[in-house]
mmCIF file of C-alpha atoms (C1' of nucleotides) in Angstrom:
data_model
loop_
_atom_site.group_PDB
_atom_site.id
_atom_site.type_symbol
_atom_site.label_atom_id
_atom_site.label_comp_id
_atom_site.label_asym_id
_atom_site.label_seq_id
_atom_site.Cartn_x
_atom_site.Cartn_y
_atom_site.Cartn_z
ATOM 1 C CA UNK B 249 -76.560 71.237 65.542
ATOM 2 C CA UNK B 250 -74.117 68.442 64.947
ATOM 3 C CA UNK B 251 -74.509 65.814 67.665
ATOM 4 C CA UNK B 252 -70.947 64.658 67.126
ATOM 5 C CA UNK B 253 -69.455 68.127 67.393
ATOM 6 C CA UNK B 254 -71.396 68.523 70.598
ATOM 7 C CA UNK B 255 -70.054 65.254 71.965
ATOM 8 C CA UNK B 256 -66.531 66.397 71.142
ATOM 9 C CA UNK B 257 -67.156 69.612 73.070
ATOM 10 C CA UNK B 258 -68.293 67.605 76.076
ATOM 11 C CA UNK B 259 -65.213 65.418 75.836
ATOM 12 C CA UNK B 260 -63.006 68.488 75.799
ATOM 13 C CA UNK B 261 -64.795 70.044 78.758
ATOM 14 C CA UNK B 262 -64.152 66.888 80.737
ATOM 15 C CA UNK B 263 -60.477 67.137 79.905
ATOM 16 C CA UNK B 264 -60.345 64.084 77.661
ATOM 17 C CA UNK B 265 -58.328 65.991 75.105
ATOM 18 C CA UNK B 266 -56.323 63.022 73.882
ATOM 19 C CA UNK B 267 -59.453 61.089 73.011
ATOM 20 C CA UNK B 268 -61.829 63.784 71.764
ATOM 21 C CA UNK B 269 -60.812 63.839 68.101
ATOM 22 C CA UNK B 270 -60.581 60.066 67.878
ATOM 23 C CA UNK B 271 -64.003 59.729 69.462
ATOM 24 C CA UNK B 272 -65.406 62.153 66.905
ATOM 25 C CA UNK B 273 -63.804 60.276 64.014
ATOM 26 C CA UNK B 274 -64.988 56.877 65.197
ATOM 27 C CA UNK B 275 -68.498 58.145 65.819
ATOM 28 C CA UNK B 276 -68.540 59.847 62.414
ATOM 29 C CA UNK B 277 -67.652 56.578 60.760
ATOM 30 C CA UNK B 278 -70.539 54.916 62.575
ATOM 31 C CA UNK B 279 -73.015 57.523 61.420
ATOM 32 C CA UNK B 280 -71.693 57.626 57.878
ATOM 33 C CA UNK B 281 -72.064 53.872 57.650
ATOM 34 C CA UNK B 282 -75.678 54.127 58.809
ATOM 35 C CA UNK B 283 -76.479 56.763 56.216
ATOM 36 C CA UNK B 284 -74.841 54.850 53.380
ATOM 37 C CA UNK B 285 -76.411 51.566 54.426
ATOM 38 C CA UNK B 286 -79.844 53.160 54.487
ATOM 39 C CA UNK B 287 -79.358 54.470 50.937
ATOM 40 C CA UNK B 288 -78.181 51.095 49.727
ATOM 41 C CA UNK B 289 -81.023 49.194 51.344
ATOM 42 C CA UNK B 290 -83.512 51.629 49.832
ATOM 43 C CA UNK B 291 -82.219 50.742 46.390
ATOM 44 C CA UNK B 292 -82.136 47.018 47.115
ATOM 45 C CA UNK B 293 -85.483 46.674 48.860
ATOM 46 C CA UNK B 294 -87.592 46.553 45.660
ATOM 47 C CA UNK B 295 -85.433 43.622 44.564
ATOM 48 C CA UNK B 296 -86.100 41.747 47.772
ATOM 49 C CA UNK B 297 -82.443 42.012 48.738
ATOM 50 C CA UNK B 298 -80.523 43.251 51.739
ATOM 51 C CA UNK B 299 -76.941 44.427 51.509
ATOM 52 C CA UNK B 300 -75.678 41.186 53.050
ATOM 53 C CA UNK B 301 -77.566 39.089 50.523
ATOM 54 C CA UNK B 302 -76.498 41.344 47.670
ATOM 55 C CA UNK B 303 -72.864 40.949 48.676
ATOM 56 C CA UNK B 304 -73.224 37.188 48.673
ATOM 57 C CA UNK B 305 -74.817 37.177 45.244
ATOM 58 C CA UNK B 306 -72.162 39.534 43.895
ATOM 59 C CA UNK B 307 -69.408 37.346 45.300
ATOM 60 C CA UNK B 308 -70.882 34.242 43.671
ATOM 61 C CA UNK B 309 -71.382 36.004 40.351
ATOM 62 C CA UNK B 310 -67.669 36.792 40.243
ATOM 63 C CA UNK B 311 -66.452 33.243 40.783
ATOM 64 C CA UNK B 312 -65.566 31.100 37.811
ATOM 65 C CA UNK B 313 -68.105 28.404 38.601
ATOM 66 C CA UNK B 314 -70.731 30.616 40.186
ATOM 67 C CA UNK B 315 -70.433 28.477 43.313
ATOM 68 C CA UNK B 316 -68.551 28.557 46.592
ATOM 69 C CA UNK B 317 -68.426 26.532 49.794
ATOM 70 C CA UNK B 318 -70.347 28.219 52.581
ATOM 71 C CA UNK B 319 -67.191 28.565 54.670
ATOM 72 C CA UNK B 320 -65.381 30.318 51.825
ATOM 73 C CA UNK B 321 -68.221 32.736 51.430
ATOM 74 C CA UNK B 322 -68.211 33.368 55.162
ATOM 75 C CA UNK B 323 -64.480 34.141 55.115
ATOM 76 C CA UNK B 324 -64.644 36.364 52.051
ATOM 77 C CA UNK B 325 -67.597 38.354 53.320
ATOM 78 C CA UNK B 326 -66.220 38.510 56.858
ATOM 79 C CA UNK B 327 -69.483 37.467 58.383
ATOM 80 C CA UNK B 328 -70.377 34.742 60.827
ATOM 81 C CA UNK B 329 -71.128 31.338 59.273
ATOM 82 C CA UNK B 330 -74.617 31.387 60.730
ATOM 83 C CA UNK B 331 -75.295 34.629 58.922
ATOM 84 C CA UNK B 332 -74.369 32.946 55.666
ATOM 85 C CA UNK B 333 -76.727 30.095 56.493
ATOM 86 C CA UNK B 334 -79.455 32.643 57.111
ATOM 87 C CA UNK B 335 -78.784 34.529 53.881
ATOM 88 C CA UNK B 336 -78.623 31.357 51.840
ATOM 89 C CA UNK B 337 -81.905 30.157 53.342
ATOM 90 C CA UNK B 338 -83.663 33.266 52.122
ATOM 91 C CA UNK B 339 -81.921 33.470 48.781
ATOM 92 C CA UNK B 340 -82.694 29.820 48.164
ATOM 93 C CA UNK B 341 -86.347 30.367 49.003
ATOM 94 C CA UNK B 342 -86.344 33.223 46.489
ATOM 95 C CA UNK B 343 -84.788 30.992 43.839
ATOM 96 C CA UNK B 344 -81.631 33.078 43.547
ATOM 97 C CA UNK B 345 -79.188 30.430 44.788
ATOM 98 C CA UNK B 346 -79.140 26.653 45.233
ATOM 99 C CA UNK B 347 -77.362 24.439 47.728
ATOM 100 C CA UNK B 348 -75.325 21.669 46.132
ATOM 101 C CA UNK B 349 -73.143 18.882 47.466
ATOM 102 C CA UNK B 350 -69.395 19.257 47.255
ATOM 103 C CA UNK B 351 -67.983 16.664 44.852
ATOM 104 C CA UNK B 352 -65.066 15.700 47.095
ATOM 105 C CA UNK B 353 -65.833 16.757 50.657
ATOM 106 C CA UNK B 354 -69.002 15.416 52.218
ATOM 107 C CA UNK B 355 -69.002 18.041 54.930
ATOM 108 C CA UNK B 356 -69.149 21.126 52.786
ATOM 109 C CA UNK B 357 -72.072 22.426 50.829
ATOM 110 C CA UNK B 358 -71.738 24.655 47.820
ATOM 111 C CA UNK B 359 -73.861 27.716 47.311
ATOM 112 C CA UNK B 360 -74.505 28.165 43.631
ATOM 113 C CA UNK B 361 -76.054 31.176 41.976
ATOM 114 C CA UNK B 362 -78.980 30.497 39.661
ATOM 115 C CA UNK B 363 -79.745 32.273 36.376
ATOM 116 C CA UNK B 364 -82.417 34.248 38.201
ATOM 117 C CA UNK B 365 -79.807 35.140 40.807
ATOM 118 C CA UNK B 366 -77.464 36.403 38.126
ATOM 119 C CA UNK B 367 -80.195 38.516 36.608
ATOM 120 C CA UNK B 368 -81.182 39.943 39.975
ATOM 121 C CA UNK B 369 -77.671 40.862 41.039
ATOM 122 C CA UNK B 370 -76.898 42.377 37.643
ATOM 123 C CA UNK B 371 -79.923 44.632 37.786
ATOM 124 C CA UNK B 372 -79.376 45.533 41.435
ATOM 125 C CA UNK B 373 -75.737 46.376 40.769
ATOM 126 C CA UNK B 374 -76.616 48.716 37.919
ATOM 127 C CA UNK B 375 -79.022 50.562 40.169
ATOM 128 C CA UNK B 376 -76.581 50.719 43.059
ATOM 129 C CA UNK B 377 -73.881 52.036 40.754
ATOM 130 C CA UNK B 378 -76.183 54.700 39.383
ATOM 131 C CA UNK B 379 -77.796 55.757 42.630
ATOM 132 C CA UNK B 380 -75.047 55.328 45.206
ATOM 133 C CA UNK B 381 -71.574 54.309 44.115
ATOM 134 C CA UNK B 382 -71.030 56.714 41.225
ATOM 135 C CA UNK B 383 -71.923 59.696 43.398
ATOM 136 C CA UNK B 384 -71.488 58.500 46.958
ATOM 137 C CA UNK B 385 -71.451 62.004 48.408
ATOM 138 C CA UNK B 386 -67.677 62.366 48.392
ATOM 139 C CA UNK B 387 -65.522 64.134 45.820
ATOM 140 C CA UNK B 388 -63.090 62.081 43.749
ATOM 141 C CA UNK B 389 -60.084 63.137 45.849
ATOM 142 C CA UNK B 390 -62.045 62.363 48.998
ATOM 143 C CA UNK B 391 -62.889 58.916 47.669
ATOM 144 C CA UNK B 392 -59.219 58.299 46.965
ATOM 145 C CA UNK B 393 -58.249 59.508 50.411
ATOM 146 C CA UNK B 394 -60.839 57.302 52.079
ATOM 147 C CA UNK B 395 -59.728 54.277 50.115
ATOM 148 C CA UNK B 396 -56.136 54.874 51.098
ATOM 149 C CA UNK B 397 -56.688 55.609 54.777
ATOM 150 C CA UNK B 398 -59.312 52.932 55.342
ATOM 151 C CA UNK B 399 -57.395 50.412 53.254
ATOM 152 C CA UNK B 400 -54.365 50.783 55.461
ATOM 153 C CA UNK B 401 -56.549 50.658 58.562
ATOM 154 C CA UNK B 402 -58.202 47.443 57.430
ATOM 155 C CA UNK B 403 -54.844 45.972 56.542
ATOM 156 C CA UNK B 404 -53.471 46.696 60.010
ATOM 157 C CA UNK B 405 -56.628 45.327 61.547
ATOM 158 C CA UNK B 406 -55.905 42.007 59.854
ATOM 159 C CA UNK B 407 -58.861 42.375 57.571
ATOM 160 C CA UNK B 408 -57.252 40.600 54.652
ATOM 161 C CA UNK B 409 -57.911 37.009 53.765
ATOM 162 C CA UNK B 410 -55.242 34.458 53.035
ATOM 163 C CA UNK B 411 -55.047 33.476 49.390
ATOM 164 C CA UNK B 412 -56.654 30.133 48.852
ATOM 165 C CA UNK B 413 -58.649 28.784 46.001
ATOM 166 C CA UNK B 414 -60.788 25.698 46.126
ATOM 167 C CA UNK B 415 -64.115 24.900 44.673
ATOM 168 C CA UNK U 31 -55.750 39.459 49.601
ATOM 169 C CA UNK U 32 -57.989 42.410 50.123
ATOM 170 C CA UNK U 33 -61.591 41.452 49.363
ATOM 171 C CA UNK U 34 -62.431 45.054 48.585
ATOM 172 C CA UNK U 35 -59.543 45.502 46.158
ATOM 173 C CA UNK U 36 -60.695 42.354 44.458
ATOM 174 C CA UNK U 37 -64.238 43.648 44.180
ATOM 175 C CA UNK U 38 -62.928 46.845 42.642
ATOM 176 C CA UNK U 39 -61.013 44.811 40.067
ATOM 177 C CA UNK U 40 -64.198 42.947 39.181
ATOM 178 C CA UNK U 41 -66.054 46.223 38.833
ATOM 179 C CA UNK U 42 -63.398 47.540 36.481
ATOM 180 C CA UNK U 43 -63.419 44.354 34.403
ATOM 181 C CA UNK U 44 -67.140 44.744 33.949
ATOM 182 C CA UNK U 45 -66.606 48.279 32.716
ATOM 183 C CA UNK U 46 -68.202 49.990 35.706
ATOM 184 C CA UNK U 47 -65.335 52.442 35.878
ATOM 185 C CA UNK U 48 -67.383 55.366 37.134
ATOM 186 C CA UNK U 49 -68.615 53.403 40.125
ATOM 187 C CA UNK U 50 -65.601 51.274 41.053
ATOM 188 C CA UNK U 51 -63.828 53.718 43.355
ATOM 189 C CA UNK U 52 -67.024 54.827 45.044
ATOM 190 C CA UNK U 53 -68.003 51.211 45.595
ATOM 191 C CA UNK U 54 -64.625 50.553 47.190
ATOM 192 C CA UNK U 55 -64.921 53.593 49.443
ATOM 193 C CA UNK U 56 -68.443 52.773 50.568
ATOM 194 C CA UNK U 57 -67.561 49.162 51.231
ATOM 195 C CA UNK U 58 -64.447 50.207 53.124
ATOM 196 C CA UNK U 59 -66.538 52.401 55.374
ATOM 197 C CA UNK U 60 -68.809 49.430 56.074
ATOM 198 C CA UNK U 61 -65.907 47.191 57.008
ATOM 199 C CA UNK U 62 -64.173 49.855 59.074
ATOM 200 C CA UNK U 63 -67.346 50.414 61.018
ATOM 201 C CA UNK U 64 -67.613 46.694 61.761
ATOM 202 C CA UNK U 65 -64.033 46.541 62.997
ATOM 203 C CA UNK U 66 -64.403 49.600 65.209
ATOM 204 C CA UNK U 67 -67.745 48.496 66.572
ATOM 205 C CA UNK U 68 -66.305 45.103 67.487
ATOM 206 C CA UNK U 69 -63.478 46.783 69.413
ATOM 207 C CA UNK U 70 -65.871 49.055 71.231
ATOM 208 C CA UNK U 71 -68.256 46.276 72.171
ATOM 209 C CA UNK U 72 -65.342 44.219 73.477
ATOM 210 C CA UNK U 73 -64.506 47.028 75.877
ATOM 211 C CA UNK U 74 -68.128 47.585 76.873
ATOM 212 C CA UNK U 75 -69.196 43.971 77.276
ATOM 213 C CA UNK U 76 -67.713 43.513 80.799
ATOM 214 C CA UNK U 77 -69.811 46.513 81.855
ATOM 215 C CA UNK U 78 -72.982 44.943 80.524
ATOM 216 C CA UNK U 79 -73.316 47.684 77.936
ATOM 217 C CA UNK U 80 -73.721 47.781 74.187
ATOM 218 C CA UNK U 81 -72.638 50.785 72.140
ATOM 219 C CA UNK U 82 -76.241 51.915 71.752
ATOM 220 C CA UNK U 83 -76.837 51.782 75.484
ATOM 221 C CA UNK U 84 -73.508 53.475 76.169
ATOM 222 C CA UNK U 85 -74.422 56.300 73.811
ATOM 223 C CA UNK U 86 -77.722 56.802 75.595
ATOM 224 C CA UNK U 87 -76.048 56.896 78.999
ATOM 225 C CA UNK U 88 -73.392 59.307 77.721
ATOM 226 C CA UNK U 89 -76.053 61.565 76.253
ATOM 227 C CA UNK U 90 -77.961 61.645 79.534
ATOM 228 C CA UNK U 91 -74.820 62.277 81.556
ATOM 229 C CA UNK U 92 -74.154 65.407 79.521
ATOM 230 C CA UNK U 93 -77.563 66.989 80.025
ATOM 231 C CA UNK U 94 -78.038 69.512 82.787
ATOM 232 C CA UNK U 95 -80.737 67.522 84.546
ATOM 233 C CA UNK U 96 -79.498 64.075 83.650
ATOM 234 C CA UNK U 97 -82.862 63.415 82.029
ATOM 235 C CA UNK U 98 -84.418 63.639 78.584
ATOM 236 C CA UNK U 99 -87.741 62.789 76.968
ATOM 237 C CA UNK U 100 -87.573 59.530 75.062
ATOM 238 C CA UNK U 101 -88.327 61.316 71.799
ATOM 239 C CA UNK U 102 -85.447 63.753 72.324
ATOM 240 C CA UNK U 103 -83.070 60.917 72.964
ATOM 241 C CA UNK U 104 -84.309 59.179 69.844
ATOM 242 C CA UNK U 105 -83.680 62.284 67.738
ATOM 243 C CA UNK U 106 -80.265 62.982 69.197
ATOM 244 C CA UNK U 107 -79.058 59.422 68.810
ATOM 245 C CA UNK U 108 -80.654 59.071 65.372
ATOM 246 C CA UNK U 109 -82.244 55.785 66.246
ATOM 247 C CA UNK U 110 -85.801 54.535 66.019
ATOM 248 C CA UNK U 111 -88.008 55.340 69.020
ATOM 249 C CA UNK U 112 -88.637 51.670 69.614
ATOM 250 C CA UNK U 113 -84.901 51.108 69.878
ATOM 251 C CA UNK U 114 -84.775 53.693 72.645
ATOM 252 C CA UNK U 115 -87.616 51.893 74.399
ATOM 253 C CA UNK U 116 -85.632 48.671 74.158
ATOM 254 C CA UNK U 117 -82.430 50.259 75.470
ATOM 255 C CA UNK U 118 -84.241 51.966 78.304
ATOM 256 C CA UNK U 119 -85.942 48.699 79.257
ATOM 257 C CA UNK U 120 -82.595 47.016 79.729
ATOM 258 C CA UNK U 121 -80.838 49.954 81.324
ATOM 259 C CA UNK U 122 -83.729 50.336 83.725
ATOM 260 C CA UNK U 123 -83.575 46.652 84.629
ATOM 261 C CA UNK U 124 -79.858 47.137 85.311
ATOM 262 C CA UNK U 125 -80.585 50.122 87.535
ATOM 263 C CA UNK U 126 -78.688 52.571 85.346
ATOM 264 C CA UNK U 127 -81.669 54.722 84.335
ATOM 265 C CA UNK U 128 -85.185 55.384 85.588
ATOM 266 C CA UNK U 129 -88.375 56.333 83.798
ATOM 267 C CA UNK U 130 -90.086 59.416 85.193
ATOM 268 C CA UNK U 131 -93.232 61.330 84.300
ATOM 269 C CA UNK U 132 -92.898 64.589 82.441
ATOM 270 C CA UNK U 133 -94.063 67.437 84.680
ATOM 271 C CA UNK U 134 -96.062 69.205 81.963
ATOM 272 C CA UNK U 135 -96.810 66.730 79.188
ATOM 273 C CA UNK U 136 -98.646 63.569 80.108
ATOM 274 C CA UNK U 137 -97.620 61.832 76.933
ATOM 275 C CA UNK U 138 -93.891 61.981 77.349
ATOM 276 C CA UNK U 139 -91.753 60.023 79.716
ATOM 277 C CA UNK U 140 -88.359 61.156 80.883
ATOM 278 C CA UNK U 141 -85.378 58.863 80.991
ATOM 279 C CA UNK U 142 -83.204 59.800 83.921
ATOM 280 C CA UNK U 143 -79.734 58.521 84.650
ATOM 281 C CA UNK U 144 -79.172 57.119 88.138
ATOM 282 C CA UNK U 145 -76.018 57.503 90.251
ATOM 283 C CA UNK U 146 -75.083 53.937 89.295
ATOM 284 C CA UNK U 147 -75.616 54.902 85.669
ATOM 285 C CA UNK U 148 -73.271 57.838 86.032
ATOM 286 C CA UNK U 149 -70.626 55.660 87.622
ATOM 287 C CA UNK U 150 -70.969 53.027 84.907
ATOM 288 C CA UNK U 151 -70.742 55.458 82.018
ATOM 289 C CA UNK U 152 -67.800 57.265 83.576
ATOM 290 C CA UNK U 153 -65.819 54.062 83.975
ATOM 291 C CA UNK U 154 -66.779 52.772 80.539
ATOM 292 C CA UNK U 155 -65.790 56.063 78.940
ATOM 293 C CA UNK U 156 -62.373 56.024 80.529
ATOM 294 C CA UNK U 157 -61.762 52.542 79.190
ATOM 295 C CA UNK U 158 -63.048 53.412 75.729
ATOM 296 C CA UNK U 159 -60.845 56.489 75.639
ATOM 297 C CA UNK U 160 -57.812 54.492 76.650
ATOM 298 C CA UNK U 161 -58.401 51.454 74.489
ATOM 299 C CA UNK U 162 -60.067 52.854 71.389
ATOM 300 C CA UNK U 163 -60.506 56.576 70.982
ATOM 301 C CA UNK U 164 -57.028 57.790 71.910
ATOM 302 C CA UNK U 165 -55.414 55.420 69.390
ATOM 303 C CA UNK U 166 -58.184 54.540 66.977
ATOM 304 C CA UNK U 167 -55.788 53.204 64.336
ATOM 305 C CA UNK U 168 -55.560 56.440 62.378
ATOM 306 C CA UNK U 169 -52.810 59.053 62.566
ATOM 307 C CA UNK U 170 -53.661 62.519 63.864
ATOM 308 C CA UNK U 171 -53.814 64.028 60.359
ATOM 309 C CA UNK U 172 -55.961 61.120 59.218
ATOM 310 C CA UNK U 173 -58.331 61.700 62.115
ATOM 311 C CA UNK U 174 -58.604 65.351 61.168
ATOM 312 C CA UNK U 175 -59.217 64.458 57.546
ATOM 313 C CA UNK U 176 -61.893 61.945 58.446
ATOM 314 C CA UNK U 177 -63.624 64.412 60.724
ATOM 315 C CA UNK U 178 -63.645 67.024 57.996
ATOM 316 C CA UNK U 179 -64.755 64.803 55.126
ATOM 317 C CA UNK U 180 -67.314 62.825 57.099
ATOM 318 C CA UNK U 181 -68.564 65.932 58.862
ATOM 319 C CA UNK U 182 -69.347 67.576 55.548
ATOM 320 C CA UNK U 183 -70.895 64.363 54.269
ATOM 321 C CA UNK U 184 -73.150 64.077 57.301
ATOM 322 C CA UNK U 185 -74.090 67.711 57.015
ATOM 323 C CA UNK U 186 -75.134 67.299 53.392
ATOM 324 C CA UNK U 187 -77.006 64.134 54.286
ATOM 325 C CA UNK U 188 -79.137 66.177 56.671
ATOM 326 C CA UNK U 189 -77.655 64.467 59.670
ATOM 327 C CA UNK U 190 -77.882 67.496 61.880
ATOM 328 C CA UNK U 191 -80.628 68.049 64.362
ATOM 329 C CA UNK U 192 -82.619 71.217 64.686
ATOM 330 C CA UNK U 193 -81.738 73.198 67.741
ATOM 331 C CA UNK U 194 -84.400 72.768 70.355
ATOM 332 C CA UNK U 195 -84.156 72.539 74.053
ATOM 333 C CA UNK U 196 -86.862 71.234 76.292
ATOM 334 C CA UNK U 197 -86.753 69.106 79.314
ATOM 335 C "C1'" DA S 194 -56.589 1.082 60.663
ATOM 336 C "C1'" DC S 195 -58.568 3.529 63.960
ATOM 337 C "C1'" DG S 196 -59.834 6.714 67.416
ATOM 338 C "C1'" DG S 197 -59.428 11.508 68.883
ATOM 339 C "C1'" DA S 198 -59.236 16.144 67.000
ATOM 340 C "C1'" DA S 199 -60.584 19.338 63.647
ATOM 341 C "C1'" DT S 200 -63.766 21.096 60.074
ATOM 342 C "C1'" DA S 201 -68.368 22.299 57.871
ATOM 343 C "C1'" DC S 202 -72.743 23.297 58.456
ATOM 344 C "C1'" DT S 203 -77.229 23.787 61.018
ATOM 345 C "C1'" DT S 204 -80.237 24.682 64.972
ATOM 346 C "C1'" DG S 205 -81.771 27.140 69.037
ATOM 347 C "C1'" DC S 206 -81.367 31.168 71.699
ATOM 348 C "C1'" DA S 207 -80.530 35.999 72.890
ATOM 349 C "C1'" DC S 208 -80.161 40.562 71.343
ATOM 350 C "C1'" DT S 209 -80.767 44.530 68.301
ATOM 351 C "C1'" DT S 210 -83.086 46.949 64.846
ATOM 352 C "C1'" DC S 211 -87.006 48.708 62.421
ATOM 353 C "C1'" DC S 212 -91.951 48.522 60.953
ATOM 354 C "C1'" DT S 213 -96.847 48.626 61.887
ATOM 355 C "C1'" DA S 214 -100.416 49.246 64.815
ATOM 356 C "C1'" DG S 215 -102.367 50.526 69.117
ATOM 357 C "C1'" DT S 216 -103.292 53.566 73.365
ATOM 358 C "C1'" DT S 217 -102.961 57.725 75.725
ATOM 359 C "C1'" DT S 218 -102.493 62.562 75.791
ATOM 360 C "C1'" DG S 219 -102.154 67.170 73.832
ATOM 361 C "C1'" DT S 220 -103.239 70.777 70.033
ATOM 362 C "C1'" DG S 221 -105.885 73.554 67.132
ATOM 363 C "C1'" DC S 222 -109.606 74.701 64.213
ATOM 364 C "C1'" DA S 223 -114.582 75.268 63.606
ATOM 365 C "C1'" DT I 223 -116.640 73.501 73.716
ATOM 366 C "C1'" DG I 224 -115.930 69.623 70.877
ATOM 367 C "C1'" DC I 225 -113.834 66.890 67.554
ATOM 368 C "C1'" DA I 226 -110.413 65.663 64.149
ATOM 369 C "C1'" DC I 227 -105.535 65.518 64.005
ATOM 370 C "C1'" DA I 228 -100.911 65.045 65.736
ATOM 371 C "C1'" DA I 229 -97.459 63.500 69.020
ATOM 372 C "C1'" DA I 230 -95.279 60.252 72.533
ATOM 373 C "C1'" DC I 231 -94.660 55.977 73.854
ATOM 374 C "C1'" DT I 232 -95.308 50.736 73.861
ATOM 375 C "C1'" DA I 233 -96.402 46.049 72.050
ATOM 376 C "C1'" DG I 234 -95.923 42.476 68.632
ATOM 377 C "C1'" DG I 235 -93.567 40.757 64.688
ATOM 378 C "C1'" DA I 236 -89.978 40.139 61.060
ATOM 379 C "C1'" DA I 237 -85.213 40.209 59.881
ATOM 380 C "C1'" DG I 238 -80.203 40.199 60.811
ATOM 381 C "C1'" DT I 239 -76.331 38.956 63.753
ATOM 382 C "C1'" DG I 240 -73.512 36.255 66.839
ATOM 383 C "C1'" DC I 241 -72.776 32.618 70.422
ATOM 384 C "C1'" DA I 242 -73.061 27.855 71.974
ATOM 385 C "C1'" DA I 243 -74.134 23.354 71.070
ATOM 386 C "C1'" DG I 244 -75.136 19.486 68.049
ATOM 387 C "C1'" DT I 245 -74.412 16.338 63.938
ATOM 388 C "C1'" DA I 246 -71.901 14.659 60.126
ATOM 389 C "C1'" DT I 247 -67.624 14.142 57.864
ATOM 390 C "C1'" DT I 248 -62.679 14.309 57.231
ATOM 391 C "C1'" DC I 249 -57.876 14.452 58.877
ATOM 392 C "C1'" DC I 250 -53.964 12.696 61.234
ATOM 393 C "C1'" DG I 251 -50.816 10.589 64.565
ATOM 394 C "C1'" DT I 252 -49.739 6.274 66.372
#
DNA sequence: ACGGAATACTTGCACTTCCTAGTTTGTGCA
DNA sequence: TGCACAAACTAGGAAGTGCAAGTATTCCGT
């Protein structure tokens, strides 16, 4: 029994025909996200990482300097600044990042990845690639279709960041 | 600048070609879920509901008796039993559901939707249909494609509940 | 140059989620 | 029948998220 198919049936019985398929699609995205997140967190847990913290480490590892202002990280990761503070607190306690002063702006603090952080994110990424991303549960054409459809959706939702570079 | 496209580029530069597209698809699903959830919660907030609580009310409103054991609700909604307890606590305080004893099994408690609960979920559903589900940001063919691809994915992930009916 | 506005970050609070452990009640085997 | 085991729910705690407010610093118009 598919709970979502059942919900769609109920929607149709109530006469909400215009909304039934959209409701099913939106709800399916919710459930799919839960399933994928659970798989990812299972892989990351032994490394002491959550997906949010992994994303932060990965972002830092891809910058030229290995460091970013907190606000930049918040914008790139599309999460609330307080969530970044929280993640950095824990990553710093684990020795994977350091807070550093910004050379020019006294307000901003830089988050900088440490050598241990680089090692951790490298290892975690290899495992995620092997156990989730290479075979996510979608065929190659499905992956392409998802990337196209969801990419356009995100674009229309204003999910893209303005281009700005600054240490 | 699309943060996900940029991540894919980094993946490719590192030589993780097998995983790059899957990583992009999985991450896109994460972001899409966040965007949709934010829209839904914006609609529900004036009603004092979260999506989790709305889903519980909707589930109850579709049962014959308007009541379900907590464990059933937990299984149907695919959430942890303690999360159901939490939702029911708040819905009960708001007068939208009631806890009732199970007639046959002393261990289980029934959650029962109240007339106010029915009114609230009806109104909230109409608004969600109008503001989100009818025009979710995907075309009709895209919605169909998502339902098909994600439905199969969920099926293979074991996301379907065994058929059992019991008050 | 200087004072109000804006920016960057942190703290406290509320909420949600899940985990572990506990209590109560039912089930089934000896 | 009786006793171990399982099931249903709740309580307490940790972690993540977002909002509102607070502090420190910078920006900018006059």
